[in-house]
mmCIF file of C-alpha atoms in Angstrom:
data_model
loop_
_atom_site.group_PDB
_atom_site.id
_atom_site.type_symbol
_atom_site.label_atom_id
_atom_site.label_comp_id
_atom_site.label_asym_id
_atom_site.label_seq_id
_atom_site.Cartn_x
_atom_site.Cartn_y
_atom_site.Cartn_z
ATOM 1 C CA MET A 166 12.488 -21.214 28.271
ATOM 2 C CA ALA A 167 9.564 -20.608 25.930
ATOM 3 C CA GLU A 168 9.247 -19.931 21.818
ATOM 4 C CA ILE A 169 7.989 -16.376 20.825
ATOM 5 C CA LYS A 170 5.787 -17.621 17.790
ATOM 6 C CA VAL A 171 4.016 -15.783 14.839
ATOM 7 C CA PRO A 172 0.390 -15.462 16.232
ATOM 8 C CA GLU A 173 -2.927 -15.575 13.942
ATOM 9 C CA LEU A 174 -3.339 -12.488 12.344
ATOM 10 C CA ALA A 175 -6.404 -13.052 9.788
ATOM 11 C CA GLU A 176 -7.956 -16.112 8.109
ATOM 12 C CA SER A 177 -6.175 -14.832 4.839
ATOM 13 C CA ILE A 178 -2.758 -14.338 6.043
ATOM 14 C CA THR A 179 -0.744 -17.157 6.404
ATOM 15 C CA GLU A 180 2.832 -15.865 6.313
ATOM 16 C CA GLY A 181 4.954 -12.628 7.096
ATOM 17 C CA THR A 182 8.498 -11.154 6.503
ATOM 18 C CA ILE A 183 10.492 -10.476 9.267
ATOM 19 C CA ALA A 184 11.130 -6.634 8.514
ATOM 20 C CA GLN A 185 13.181 -5.393 11.884
ATOM 21 C CA TRP A 186 13.822 -6.888 15.206
ATOM 22 C CA LEU A 187 13.653 -4.494 17.728
ATOM 23 C CA LYS A 188 15.232 -6.767 20.575
ATOM 24 C CA LYS A 189 18.605 -8.574 20.313
ATOM 25 C CA PRO A 190 19.585 -11.517 22.050
ATOM 26 C CA GLY A 191 20.737 -11.010 25.392
ATOM 27 C CA ASP A 192 18.016 -8.410 25.683
ATOM 28 C CA TYR A 193 15.466 -8.724 28.785
ATOM 29 C CA VAL A 194 11.918 -8.317 27.540
ATOM 30 C CA GLU A 195 8.630 -7.552 29.798
ATOM 31 C CA LYS A 196 5.710 -9.355 28.814
ATOM 32 C CA GLY A 197 3.298 -7.768 26.165
ATOM 33 C CA GLU A 198 6.721 -5.661 24.654
ATOM 34 C CA SER A 199 7.186 -5.654 21.081
ATOM 35 C CA VAL A 200 10.376 -7.773 19.876
ATOM 36 C CA CYS A 201 10.164 -7.704 16.104
ATOM 37 C CA GLU A 202 8.083 -5.997 13.002
ATOM 38 C CA LEU A 203 6.361 -8.269 11.144
ATOM 39 C CA GLU A 204 5.300 -7.058 7.239
ATOM 40 C CA THR A 205 2.140 -9.265 5.992
ATOM 41 C CA ASP A 206 0.312 -8.484 2.835
ATOM 42 C CA LYS A 207 -1.667 -6.323 4.072
ATOM 43 C CA VAL A 208 -0.237 -4.441 6.969
ATOM 44 C CA ASN A 209 2.662 -4.575 9.431
ATOM 45 C CA VAL A 210 2.559 -5.612 12.642
ATOM 46 C CA GLU A 211 4.499 -5.821 15.856
ATOM 47 C CA ILE A 212 5.312 -9.347 17.526
ATOM 48 C CA MET A 213 4.886 -9.445 21.485
ATOM 49 C CA ALA A 214 6.653 -11.655 23.908
ATOM 50 C CA GLU A 215 4.258 -13.644 26.001
ATOM 51 C CA GLU A 216 5.873 -13.881 29.049
ATOM 52 C CA SER A 217 9.352 -11.726 30.300
ATOM 53 C CA GLY A 218 12.390 -12.924 30.033
ATOM 54 C CA VAL A 219 15.917 -12.818 28.135
ATOM 55 C CA LEU A 220 15.912 -12.973 24.502
ATOM 56 C CA GLN A 221 18.205 -16.176 24.031
ATOM 57 C CA GLN A 222 17.962 -16.714 20.514
ATOM 58 C CA LEU A 223 16.612 -15.508 17.358
ATOM 59 C CA LEU A 224 15.324 -18.076 14.928
ATOM 60 C CA ALA A 225 14.934 -16.295 12.177
ATOM 61 C CA ASN A 226 16.603 -12.904 10.482
ATOM 62 C CA GLU A 227 15.336 -9.852 9.040
ATOM 63 C CA GLY A 228 13.990 -10.283 5.500
ATOM 64 C CA ASP A 229 13.119 -14.081 6.053
ATOM 65 C CA THR A 230 9.737 -15.728 5.274
ATOM 66 C CA VAL A 231 7.582 -17.100 8.511
ATOM 67 C CA ALA A 232 4.926 -18.727 8.709
ATOM 68 C CA VAL A 233 1.877 -18.505 11.134
ATOM 69 C CA GLY A 234 2.514 -20.726 14.391
ATOM 70 C CA GLN A 235 6.159 -20.328 13.611
ATOM 71 C CA ALA A 236 9.106 -19.947 16.424
ATOM 72 C CA ILE A 237 11.075 -16.992 16.161
ATOM 73 C CA ALA A 238 12.803 -16.663 18.928
ATOM 74 C CA ILE A 239 13.402 -18.249 22.307
ATOM 75 C CA ILE A 240 12.940 -16.390 25.469
ATOM 76 C CA GLY A 241 13.865 -17.645 28.800
ATOM 77 C CA ALA A 242 14.563 -16.639 32.574
ATOM 78 C CA GLY A 243 17.470 -15.118 33.859
ATOM 79 C CA ALA A 244 19.438 -12.040 33.817
ATOM 80 C CA ALA A 245 20.218 -10.088 30.517
ATOM 81 C CA SER A 246 23.436 -11.427 29.168
ATOM 82 C CA ALA A 247 25.728 -9.986 26.301
ATOM 83 C CA PRO A 248 24.933 -11.884 22.659
ATOM 84 C CA ALA A 249 27.464 -13.789 21.527
ATOM 85 C CA ALA A 250 26.968 -12.603 17.643
ATOM 86 C CA PRO A 251 29.407 -9.759 16.935
ATOM 87 C CA GLU A 252 25.971 -7.313 16.714
ATOM 88 C CA ALA A 253 26.410 -6.467 20.453
ATOM 89 C CA ALA A 254 29.317 -4.176 19.591
ATOM 90 C CA PRO A 255 29.041 -1.417 22.159
ATOM 91 C CA GLN A 256 29.473 1.477 19.838
ATOM 92 C CA PRO A 257 26.328 2.310 17.574
ATOM 93 C CA VAL A 258 26.654 3.154 13.837
ATOM 94 C CA ASP A 259 26.695 6.889 13.203
ATOM 95 C CA GLU A 260 24.063 7.070 9.978
ATOM 96 C CA THR A 261 24.809 10.814 9.440
ATOM 97 C CA GLU A 262 28.579 10.383 9.104
ATOM 98 C CA THR A 263 30.252 11.905 6.250
ATOM 99 C CA VAL A 264 31.577 9.695 3.462
ATOM 100 C CA MET A 265 35.114 10.423 2.407
ATOM 101 C CA PRO A 266 35.863 11.775 -0.999
ATOM 102 C CA ALA A 267 37.348 9.261 -3.075
ATOM 103 C CA ASP A 268 40.721 10.444 -3.414
ATOM 104 C CA ARG A 269 41.489 11.096 0.403
ATOM 105 C CA ALA A 270 39.438 7.388 1.148
ATOM 106 C CA GLU A 271 42.121 5.876 -1.174
ATOM 107 C CA GLN A 272 45.053 7.498 0.695
ATOM 108 C CA GLN A 273 44.086 6.721 3.855
ATOM 109 C CA THR A 274 42.389 3.230 2.927
ATOM 110 C CA PRO A 275 43.654 1.650 -0.102
ATOM 111 C CA GLN A 276 40.341 -0.149 -0.834
ATOM 112 C CA PRO A 277 37.052 -1.666 1.462
ATOM 113 C CA VAL A 278 37.501 -4.700 2.636
ATOM 114 C CA ALA A 279 35.310 -7.307 3.218
ATOM 115 C CA VAL A 280 35.295 -8.661 6.702
ATOM 116 C CA ALA A 281 34.574 -12.440 6.594
ATOM 117 C CA GLN A 282 31.674 -14.183 8.311
ATOM 118 C CA ALA A 283 31.813 -17.318 9.790
ATOM 119 C CA PRO A 284 29.314 -19.702 7.734
ATOM 120 C CA GLY A 285 26.019 -19.108 9.145
ATOM 121 C CA GLN A 286 26.725 -15.886 11.057
ATOM 122 C CA ARG A 287 24.486 -12.910 10.859
ATOM 123 C CA PRO A 288 26.696 -9.872 9.362
ATOM 124 C CA VAL A 289 27.386 -6.740 11.581
ATOM 125 C CA ALA A 290 24.883 -4.241 10.362
ATOM 126 C CA SER A 291 23.361 -0.666 10.821
ATOM 127 C CA PRO A 292 19.202 -1.102 10.522
ATOM 128 C CA ALA A 293 19.211 1.536 7.918
ATOM 129 C CA ALA A 294 21.985 -1.045 6.008
ATOM 130 C CA ARG A 295 19.742 -3.647 6.690
ATOM 131 C CA LYS A 296 16.844 -2.170 4.778
ATOM 132 C CA MET A 297 18.373 -0.825 2.075
ATOM 133 C CA ALA A 298 20.157 -4.357 1.463
ATOM 134 C CA ARG A 299 16.529 -5.830 2.010
ATOM 135 C CA GLU A 300 15.200 -3.468 -0.457
ATOM 136 C CA LYS A 301 17.575 -3.828 -3.197
ATOM 137 C CA GLY A 302 18.039 -7.484 -2.601
ATOM 138 C CA ILE A 303 21.715 -7.888 -1.286
ATOM 139 C CA ASP A 304 23.626 -10.222 0.384
ATOM 140 C CA LEU A 305 25.112 -7.947 2.932
ATOM 141 C CA THR A 306 28.027 -11.074 3.411
ATOM 142 C CA GLN A 307 28.856 -9.621 0.102
ATOM 143 C CA VAL A 308 29.117 -6.116 0.628
ATOM 144 C CA PRO A 309 32.704 -4.655 1.497
ATOM 145 C CA THR A 310 33.183 -2.077 3.812
ATOM 146 C CA VAL A 311 36.311 0.184 5.474
ATOM 147 C CA ASP A 312 34.762 0.034 9.068
ATOM 148 C CA PRO A 313 37.321 -1.664 11.095
ATOM 149 C CA LEU A 314 35.230 -3.695 13.248
ATOM 150 C CA GLY A 315 33.474 -5.026 10.159
ATOM 151 C CA ARG A 316 30.129 -3.208 10.342
ATOM 152 C CA VAL A 317 28.021 -2.668 7.360
ATOM 153 C CA ARG A 318 26.992 0.770 7.021
ATOM 154 C CA LYS A 319 24.249 2.590 4.698
ATOM 155 C CA GLN A 320 26.986 4.110 2.640
ATOM 156 C CA ASP A 321 28.918 0.731 2.000
ATOM 157 C CA VAL A 322 25.400 -0.926 0.705
ATOM 158 C CA ALA A 323 24.507 2.099 -1.817
ATOM 159 C CA SER A 324 28.401 1.876 -2.941
ATOM 160 C CA PHE A 325 27.701 -1.522 -3.506
ATOM 161 C CA ALA A 326 24.328 -1.229 -5.874
ATOM 162 C CA ALA A 327 26.266 1.590 -7.447
ATOM 163 C CA GLN A 328 28.675 -0.779 -9.084
ATOM 164 C CA PRO A 329 28.053 -2.266 -12.185
ATOM 165 C CA ALA A 330 27.232 -5.934 -11.876
ATOM 166 C CA ALA A 331 30.664 -8.019 -12.516
ATOM 167 C CA PRO A 332 31.432 -9.945 -15.503
ATOM 168 C CA GLN A 333 30.731 -13.897 -15.221
ATOM 169 C CA PRO A 334 32.205 -15.412 -18.329
ATOM 170 C CA ALA A 335 32.534 -18.916 -17.116
ATOM 171 C CA PRO A 336 29.225 -19.822 -17.199
ATOM 172 C CA THR A 337 28.544 -18.299 -21.080
ATOM 173 C CA ALA A 338 32.150 -19.258 -22.109
ATOM 174 C CA ALA A 339 32.071 -22.905 -21.541
ATOM 175 C CA PRO A 340 30.991 -24.966 -24.207
ATOM 176 C CA VAL A 341 27.394 -26.865 -23.445
ATOM 177 C CA SER A 342 26.149 -29.757 -25.703
ATOM 178 C CA GLY A 343 22.488 -29.999 -26.115
ATOM 179 C CA PRO A 344 20.039 -27.213 -26.797
ATOM 180 C CA ALA A 345 20.962 -23.388 -27.651
ATOM 181 C CA PRO A 346 21.649 -21.509 -24.458
ATOM 182 C CA ALA A 347 18.727 -19.369 -23.309
ATOM 183 C CA PRO A 348 19.374 -15.289 -23.862
ATOM 184 C CA VAL A 349 21.964 -13.768 -21.650
ATOM 185 C CA PRO A 350 20.076 -11.393 -18.909
ATOM 186 C CA ALA A 351 21.120 -7.974 -18.824
ATOM 187 C CA ALA A 352 22.419 -8.379 -15.700
ATOM 188 C CA GLU A 353 25.193 -10.689 -17.169
ATOM 189 C CA SER A 354 26.060 -8.575 -20.439
ATOM 190 C CA GLY A 355 27.762 -6.051 -18.598
ATOM 191 C CA LYS A 356 24.752 -3.520 -18.783
ATOM 192 C CA PRO A 357 23.772 -1.128 -15.902
ATOM 193 C CA VAL A 358 21.012 -2.686 -13.957
ATOM 194 C CA ILE A 359 19.128 -2.596 -10.436
ATOM 195 C CA ARG A 360 17.614 -5.568 -9.067
ATOM 196 C CA GLU A 361 15.348 -5.127 -6.160
ATOM 197 C CA LYS A 362 13.226 -7.377 -4.194
ATOM 198 C CA MET A 363 9.395 -7.026 -4.270
ATOM 199 C CA SER A 364 8.008 -6.227 -1.227
ATOM 200 C CA ARG A 365 5.351 -8.410 0.254
ATOM 201 C CA ARG A 366 2.787 -6.077 -0.030
ATOM 202 C CA ARG A 367 3.435 -5.422 -3.935
ATOM 203 C CA GLN A 368 3.734 -9.173 -4.647
ATOM 204 C CA THR A 369 0.416 -9.836 -2.998
ATOM 205 C CA ILE A 370 -0.965 -6.774 -5.188
ATOM 206 C CA ALA A 371 0.339 -8.053 -8.304
ATOM 207 C CA LYS A 372 -1.274 -11.432 -7.143
ATOM 208 C CA ARG A 373 -4.568 -10.322 -6.476
ATOM 209 C CA LEU A 374 -4.767 -8.024 -9.642
ATOM 210 C CA LEU A 375 -3.895 -10.871 -11.751
ATOM 211 C CA GLU A 376 -6.197 -12.960 -10.103
ATOM 212 C CA VAL A 377 -8.912 -10.375 -10.685
ATOM 213 C CA THR A 378 -8.353 -10.373 -14.429
ATOM 214 C CA GLN A 379 -8.092 -13.861 -14.986
ATOM 215 C CA THR A 380 -11.119 -14.981 -12.760
ATOM 216 C CA THR A 381 -13.782 -12.284 -13.769
ATOM 217 C CA ALA A 382 -15.524 -10.872 -16.785
ATOM 218 C CA MET A 383 -14.777 -7.168 -16.249
ATOM 219 C CA LEU A 384 -15.881 -4.789 -18.384
ATOM 220 C CA THR A 385 -15.881 -0.899 -18.041
ATOM 221 C CA THR A 386 -18.058 1.770 -19.130
ATOM 222 C CA PHE A 387 -17.155 5.859 -18.698
ATOM 223 C CA ASN A 388 -19.153 9.014 -18.625
ATOM 224 C CA GLU A 389 -18.578 12.379 -17.762
ATOM 225 C CA ILE A 390 -19.558 14.724 -14.990
ATOM 226 C CA ASP A 391 -19.858 18.569 -15.433
ATOM 227 C CA MET A 392 -17.892 19.369 -12.032
ATOM 228 C CA SER A 393 -19.475 23.037 -11.359
ATOM 229 C CA ALA A 394 -22.247 22.958 -9.290
ATOM 230 C CA VAL A 395 -20.358 20.755 -6.597
ATOM 231 C CA ILE A 396 -16.847 23.053 -6.919
ATOM 232 C CA ASN A 397 -19.463 26.281 -6.492
ATOM 233 C CA LEU A 398 -20.889 24.602 -3.339
ATOM 234 C CA ARG A 399 -17.779 23.931 -2.231
ATOM 235 C CA LYS A 400 -16.383 27.533 -2.509
ATOM 236 C CA ARG A 401 -19.290 28.576 -0.580
ATOM 237 C CA LYS A 402 -19.518 26.389 2.272
ATOM 238 C CA LYS A 403 -15.932 25.093 2.525
ATOM 239 C CA ASP A 404 -14.816 27.747 5.289
ATOM 240 C CA LYS A 405 -17.901 27.173 7.446
ATOM 241 C CA PHE A 406 -17.629 23.642 7.028
ATOM 242 C CA PHE A 407 -13.999 23.585 8.711
ATOM 243 C CA GLU A 408 -15.300 25.878 11.155
ATOM 244 C CA GLU A 409 -17.936 23.560 12.372
ATOM 245 C CA HIS A 410 -16.587 20.427 11.783
ATOM 246 C CA ASP A 411 -12.520 20.453 12.158
ATOM 247 C CA VAL A 412 -12.369 18.315 8.758
ATOM 248 C CA ARG A 413 -11.724 20.306 4.914
ATOM 249 C CA LEU A 414 -14.418 19.412 2.759
ATOM 250 C CA GLY A 415 -13.465 17.627 -0.346
ATOM 251 C CA PHE A 416 -14.757 15.832 -3.316
ATOM 252 C CA MET A 417 -14.789 12.723 -2.102
ATOM 253 C CA SER A 418 -17.384 13.307 0.525
ATOM 254 C CA PHE A 419 -19.762 13.687 -2.663
ATOM 255 C CA PHE A 420 -18.888 10.677 -4.518
ATOM 256 C CA VAL A 421 -18.913 8.477 -1.523
ATOM 257 C CA LYS A 422 -22.524 9.603 -1.001
ATOM 258 C CA ALA A 423 -23.720 10.010 -4.669
ATOM 259 C CA ALA A 424 -22.172 6.084 -5.062
ATOM 260 C CA VAL A 425 -24.424 5.086 -2.187
ATOM 261 C CA ALA A 426 -27.468 6.351 -3.542
ATOM 262 C CA ALA A 427 -26.527 4.744 -6.770
ATOM 263 C CA LEU A 428 -25.865 1.319 -5.392
ATOM 264 C CA LYS A 429 -28.957 1.364 -3.476
ATOM 265 C CA LYS A 430 -30.943 1.831 -6.869
ATOM 266 C CA TYR A 431 -28.602 -0.717 -8.567
ATOM 267 C CA PRO A 432 -27.702 -3.437 -5.702
ATOM 268 C CA TYR A 433 -26.295 -5.914 -7.971
ATOM 269 C CA VAL A 434 -22.857 -3.776 -8.105
ATOM 270 C CA ASN A 435 -23.120 -4.427 -4.070
ATOM 271 C CA ALA A 436 -22.768 -7.542 -4.429
ATOM 272 C CA GLU A 437 -20.336 -10.727 -4.774
ATOM 273 C CA ILE A 438 -20.163 -13.991 -6.269
ATOM 274 C CA GLN A 439 -19.587 -17.387 -3.864
ATOM 275 C CA GLY A 440 -19.859 -20.176 -5.593
ATOM 276 C CA ASP A 441 -22.719 -20.387 -7.746
ATOM 277 C CA GLU A 442 -24.584 -17.728 -5.385
ATOM 278 C CA ILE A 443 -24.867 -13.796 -5.414
ATOM 279 C CA LEU A 444 -24.458 -12.631 -1.948
ATOM 280 C CA LEU A 445 -26.525 -8.882 -1.981
ATOM 281 C CA LYS A 446 -25.196 -6.570 0.599
ATOM 282 C CA LYS A 447 -27.548 -4.304 2.572
ATOM 283 C CA TYR A 448 -25.059 -2.560 3.907
ATOM 284 C CA TYR A 449 -22.588 0.047 2.505
ATOM 285 C CA ASP A 450 -18.941 -0.095 3.622
ATOM 286 C CA ILE A 451 -17.010 1.821 0.863
ATOM 287 C CA GLY A 452 -13.383 1.364 0.470
ATOM 288 C CA VAL A 453 -11.188 4.597 -0.543
ATOM 289 C CA ALA A 454 -7.815 4.008 -2.337
ATOM 290 C CA VAL A 455 -4.994 5.015 -0.860
ATOM 291 C CA SER A 456 -1.418 5.739 -2.438
ATOM 292 C CA THR A 457 1.604 4.606 -0.062
ATOM 293 C CA ASP A 458 5.457 4.211 -0.617
ATOM 294 C CA GLU A 459 4.828 0.701 -0.530
ATOM 295 C CA GLY A 460 1.620 0.444 -3.150
ATOM 296 C CA LEU A 461 -2.237 0.510 -3.010
ATOM 297 C CA VAL A 462 -3.943 0.301 -0.062
ATOM 298 C CA VAL A 463 -7.734 0.453 0.179
ATOM 299 C CA PRO A 464 -8.880 0.918 4.154
ATOM 300 C CA VAL A 465 -12.534 0.992 4.654
ATOM 301 C CA VAL A 466 -15.163 3.809 5.574
ATOM 302 C CA ARG A 467 -18.144 1.825 7.544
ATOM 303 C CA ASP A 468 -21.933 2.477 7.112
ATOM 304 C CA CYS A 469 -21.350 5.163 4.705
ATOM 305 C CA ASP A 470 -25.497 5.377 4.171
ATOM 306 C CA ARG A 471 -25.678 6.389 8.025
ATOM 307 C CA LYS A 472 -22.782 9.024 7.949
ATOM 308 C CA ASN A 473 -22.575 12.822 6.999
ATOM 309 C CA PHE A 474 -20.638 14.582 4.808
ATOM 310 C CA ALA A 475 -18.347 15.708 7.644
ATOM 311 C CA GLU A 476 -17.995 11.939 9.397
ATOM 312 C CA ILE A 477 -17.139 10.368 6.260
ATOM 313 C CA GLU A 478 -14.480 13.191 5.525
ATOM 314 C CA ARG A 479 -13.135 12.829 8.767
ATOM 315 C CA ASP A 480 -12.852 9.106 8.354
ATOM 316 C CA ILE A 481 -11.239 8.946 5.182
ATOM 317 C CA ALA A 482 -8.337 11.967 6.494
ATOM 318 C CA GLU A 483 -7.853 9.505 9.416
ATOM 319 C CA LEU A 484 -7.760 6.395 7.361
ATOM 320 C CA ALA A 485 -5.147 8.093 4.791
ATOM 321 C CA ALA A 486 -2.822 9.160 7.582
ATOM 322 C CA LYS A 487 -3.047 6.121 9.379
ATOM 323 C CA ALA A 488 -2.076 4.563 5.622
ATOM 324 C CA ARG A 489 0.651 6.437 4.868
ATOM 325 C CA SER A 490 2.316 6.174 8.979
ATOM 326 C CA ASN A 491 1.780 2.314 8.207
ATOM 327 C CA LYS A 492 -0.247 2.036 11.183
ATOM 328 C CA LEU A 493 -3.550 0.654 9.645
ATOM 329 C CA SER A 494 -5.328 -2.739 11.276
ATOM 330 C CA LEU A 495 -6.821 -5.529 9.380
ATOM 331 C CA ALA A 496 -9.942 -4.287 10.507
ATOM 332 C CA ASP A 497 -9.215 -1.134 8.623
ATOM 333 C CA LEU A 498 -9.014 -3.236 5.332
ATOM 334 C CA GLN A 499 -11.296 -6.014 5.163
ATOM 335 C CA GLY A 500 -14.957 -6.093 4.435
ATOM 336 C CA GLY A 501 -15.148 -3.259 1.738
ATOM 337 C CA THR A 502 -18.721 -3.891 -0.263
ATOM 338 C CA PHE A 503 -17.386 -1.068 -3.407
ATOM 339 C CA THR A 504 -14.607 0.930 -4.052
ATOM 340 C CA ILE A 505 -14.002 3.970 -5.524
ATOM 341 C CA THR A 506 -10.274 5.131 -6.419
ATOM 342 C CA ASN A 507 -8.973 8.727 -7.691
ATOM 343 C CA GLY A 508 -6.223 8.816 -10.267
ATOM 344 C CA GLY A 509 -7.068 12.311 -10.702
ATOM 345 C CA VAL A 510 -4.980 13.319 -7.812
ATOM 346 C CA PHE A 511 -2.166 12.014 -10.146
ATOM 347 C CA GLY A 512 -3.170 13.742 -13.337
ATOM 348 C CA SER A 513 -4.506 10.945 -14.645
ATOM 349 C CA LEU A 514 -7.409 11.980 -17.410
ATOM 350 C CA LEU A 515 -8.767 8.571 -17.952
ATOM 351 C CA SER A 516 -8.363 5.177 -16.920
ATOM 352 C CA THR A 517 -9.910 1.830 -16.543
ATOM 353 C CA PRO A 518 -9.773 0.524 -12.640
ATOM 354 C CA LEU A 519 -9.033 -2.677 -12.065
ATOM 355 C CA LEU A 520 -11.413 -4.863 -9.429
ATOM 356 C CA ASN A 521 -11.010 -5.005 -6.252
ATOM 357 C CA GLY A 522 -11.854 -8.647 -5.395
ATOM 358 C CA PRO A 523 -14.431 -10.064 -4.463
ATOM 359 C CA GLN A 524 -16.472 -6.800 -5.072
ATOM 360 C CA VAL A 525 -17.879 -6.532 -8.379
ATOM 361 C CA GLY A 526 -17.584 -2.685 -9.159
ATOM 362 C CA ILE A 527 -15.311 -0.015 -8.616
ATOM 363 C CA LEU A 528 -15.851 3.464 -9.240
ATOM 364 C CA GLY A 529 -12.721 5.774 -10.785
ATOM 365 C CA MET A 530 -12.507 9.377 -10.429
ATOM 366 C CA HIS A 531 -9.976 11.503 -12.621
ATOM 367 C CA SER A 532 -8.810 14.720 -13.021
ATOM 368 C CA ILE A 533 -11.085 17.746 -13.416
ATOM 369 C CA LYS A 534 -10.109 19.844 -16.691
ATOM 370 C CA LEU A 535 -11.491 22.786 -18.424
ATOM 371 C CA ARG A 536 -13.223 21.651 -21.823
ATOM 372 C CA PRO A 537 -15.350 23.140 -24.254
ATOM 373 C CA VAL A 538 -19.282 22.244 -23.172
ATOM 374 C CA ALA A 539 -22.427 22.449 -25.392
ATOM 375 C CA ILE A 540 -24.887 24.129 -23.662
ATOM 376 C CA ASP A 541 -27.416 24.332 -26.252
ATOM 377 C CA GLU A 542 -27.864 24.259 -30.279
ATOM 378 C CA GLU A 543 -26.016 27.739 -29.979
ATOM 379 C CA ARG A 544 -23.572 28.341 -26.938
ATOM 380 C CA ILE A 545 -20.378 26.560 -26.029
ATOM 381 C CA GLU A 546 -19.159 27.149 -22.707
ATOM 382 C CA ASN A 547 -15.702 26.101 -21.047
ATOM 383 C CA ARG A 548 -17.099 23.490 -18.181
ATOM 384 C CA PRO A 549 -14.604 21.978 -15.297
ATOM 385 C CA MET A 550 -15.233 18.440 -16.541
ATOM 386 C CA MET A 551 -14.368 14.987 -15.261
ATOM 387 C CA TYR A 552 -14.246 11.685 -16.877
ATOM 388 C CA VAL A 553 -15.608 8.806 -14.476
ATOM 389 C CA ALA A 554 -15.459 5.000 -15.197
ATOM 390 C CA LEU A 555 -17.428 1.945 -13.513
ATOM 391 C CA SER A 556 -15.536 -1.192 -13.760
ATOM 392 C CA TYR A 557 -17.802 -4.052 -13.284
ATOM 393 C CA ASP A 558 -18.139 -8.022 -12.942
ATOM 394 C CA HIS A 559 -20.116 -8.566 -16.316
ATOM 395 C CA ARG A 560 -20.978 -12.187 -14.965
ATOM 396 C CA ILE A 561 -23.765 -10.753 -12.608
ATOM 397 C CA ILE A 562 -23.850 -6.896 -13.665
ATOM 398 C CA ASP A 563 -25.375 -5.995 -16.958
ATOM 399 C CA GLY A 564 -24.305 -3.156 -18.964
ATOM 400 C CA LYS A 565 -27.825 -1.772 -18.668
ATOM 401 C CA GLU A 566 -27.138 -1.757 -15.377
ATOM 402 C CA ALA A 567 -23.704 -0.088 -15.302
ATOM 403 C CA VAL A 568 -24.669 2.493 -17.152
ATOM 404 C CA GLY A 569 -27.791 3.599 -15.247
ATOM 405 C CA PHE A 570 -25.525 3.184 -12.205
ATOM 406 C CA LEU A 571 -22.998 5.636 -13.326
ATOM 407 C CA LYS A 572 -26.105 7.912 -15.111
ATOM 408 C CA THR A 573 -27.257 8.267 -11.522
ATOM 409 C CA VAL A 574 -23.889 9.067 -10.329
ATOM 410 C CA LYS A 575 -23.300 11.699 -12.336
ATOM 411 C CA ASP A 576 -26.912 13.304 -11.928
ATOM 412 C CA LEU A 577 -26.505 13.472 -8.230
ATOM 413 C CA ILE A 578 -22.796 15.082 -8.383
ATOM 414 C CA GLU A 579 -24.009 18.001 -10.956
ATOM 415 C CA ASN A 580 -26.900 18.594 -8.357
ATOM 416 C CA PRO A 581 -25.433 17.962 -5.281
ATOM 417 C CA GLU A 582 -28.379 19.333 -3.406
ATOM 418 C CA ASP A 583 -30.148 16.181 -4.292
ATOM 419 C CA LEU A 584 -27.703 14.246 -2.297
ATOM 420 C CA LEU A 585 -29.101 15.929 0.961
ATOM 421 C CA LEU A 586 -32.296 14.226 -0.208
ATOM 422 C CA GLU A 587 -30.559 11.118 -0.437
ATOM 423 C CA SER A 588 -28.475 11.050 2.738
#
């Protein structure tokens, strides 16, 4: 008999949420086989069994928060046996089944019936139903189902979530002495609402961004870049670039190389504050913000000063694919020295990016728009222009350095051949 515990993951990770059990009680598990998926504030990881045996008992349910070192299951020797819980129903739930029209459903089953669950008993539900219930903050024991075996389906959770909140007159109608009651929340006023539980990643994003705004002296400076030269260069070279390197030439590699050159010129933008000391970093690991369904993540491209355009583009493409398929490792996210984020892919014209602590600088790219530009006193031309923003920690970076940094990026992007000399 042995316990399966939440392993040490990283110094900054102390807990996680059970996202999904991959095994159920009674299943035989090989040593090194994954038994559950754990959602942390940075990545999802699979917890593996440290020895072979039968999974005897689950000590935590899907959606439960568990700490590092906490036992979450018990594994023992012996032959696989059917679990006592009703989850061992032999017939799987077919998530593709068609929901009956309302009139037919009423004729065949007058009303959905919630199957009673014993105290502490886990309701029987499909994985898709559990996932939806977890996202919407719904207690599965409260969801009625028409399944004769009491299994909760995804359709049942969706129907339950779509119902308006039941009125609860008792708490508000009863006379209360003392201070005046608080305003009635929307969910109790009969108004339609949807309540969703924040994912662990979203909670962490919210916490860290709030900490940044409260613990740094953040300021933002702006400039604009004429993208004509980069666009023309890219048009001329992109086909040959793809043939030689099997990766597409985008704008991000130009900005990464320009940022590295500017960081070398203004080293305090590549630093961080540790107590009463400034840590100046002589390496250039650039974080590139990637948007996923669960929130923003910032995987890190290592040693950008030593890589060429093709290597940088390849690393960015691989990290973005891993981020969107939820396969990033902790090593992919740690140790960045400076961050670049591109709101332009979503159509943002101008924004103020928030620092990615403990870093002290972040470069914001935006959408490219044709705008009239004064070439000289007599000529005006339409040029593809991009607003760029540098948010920085004013505690160690002065305005002169910040403006100079952004001006260096602007000059290099407008004269991309100069980047070859900086590479």
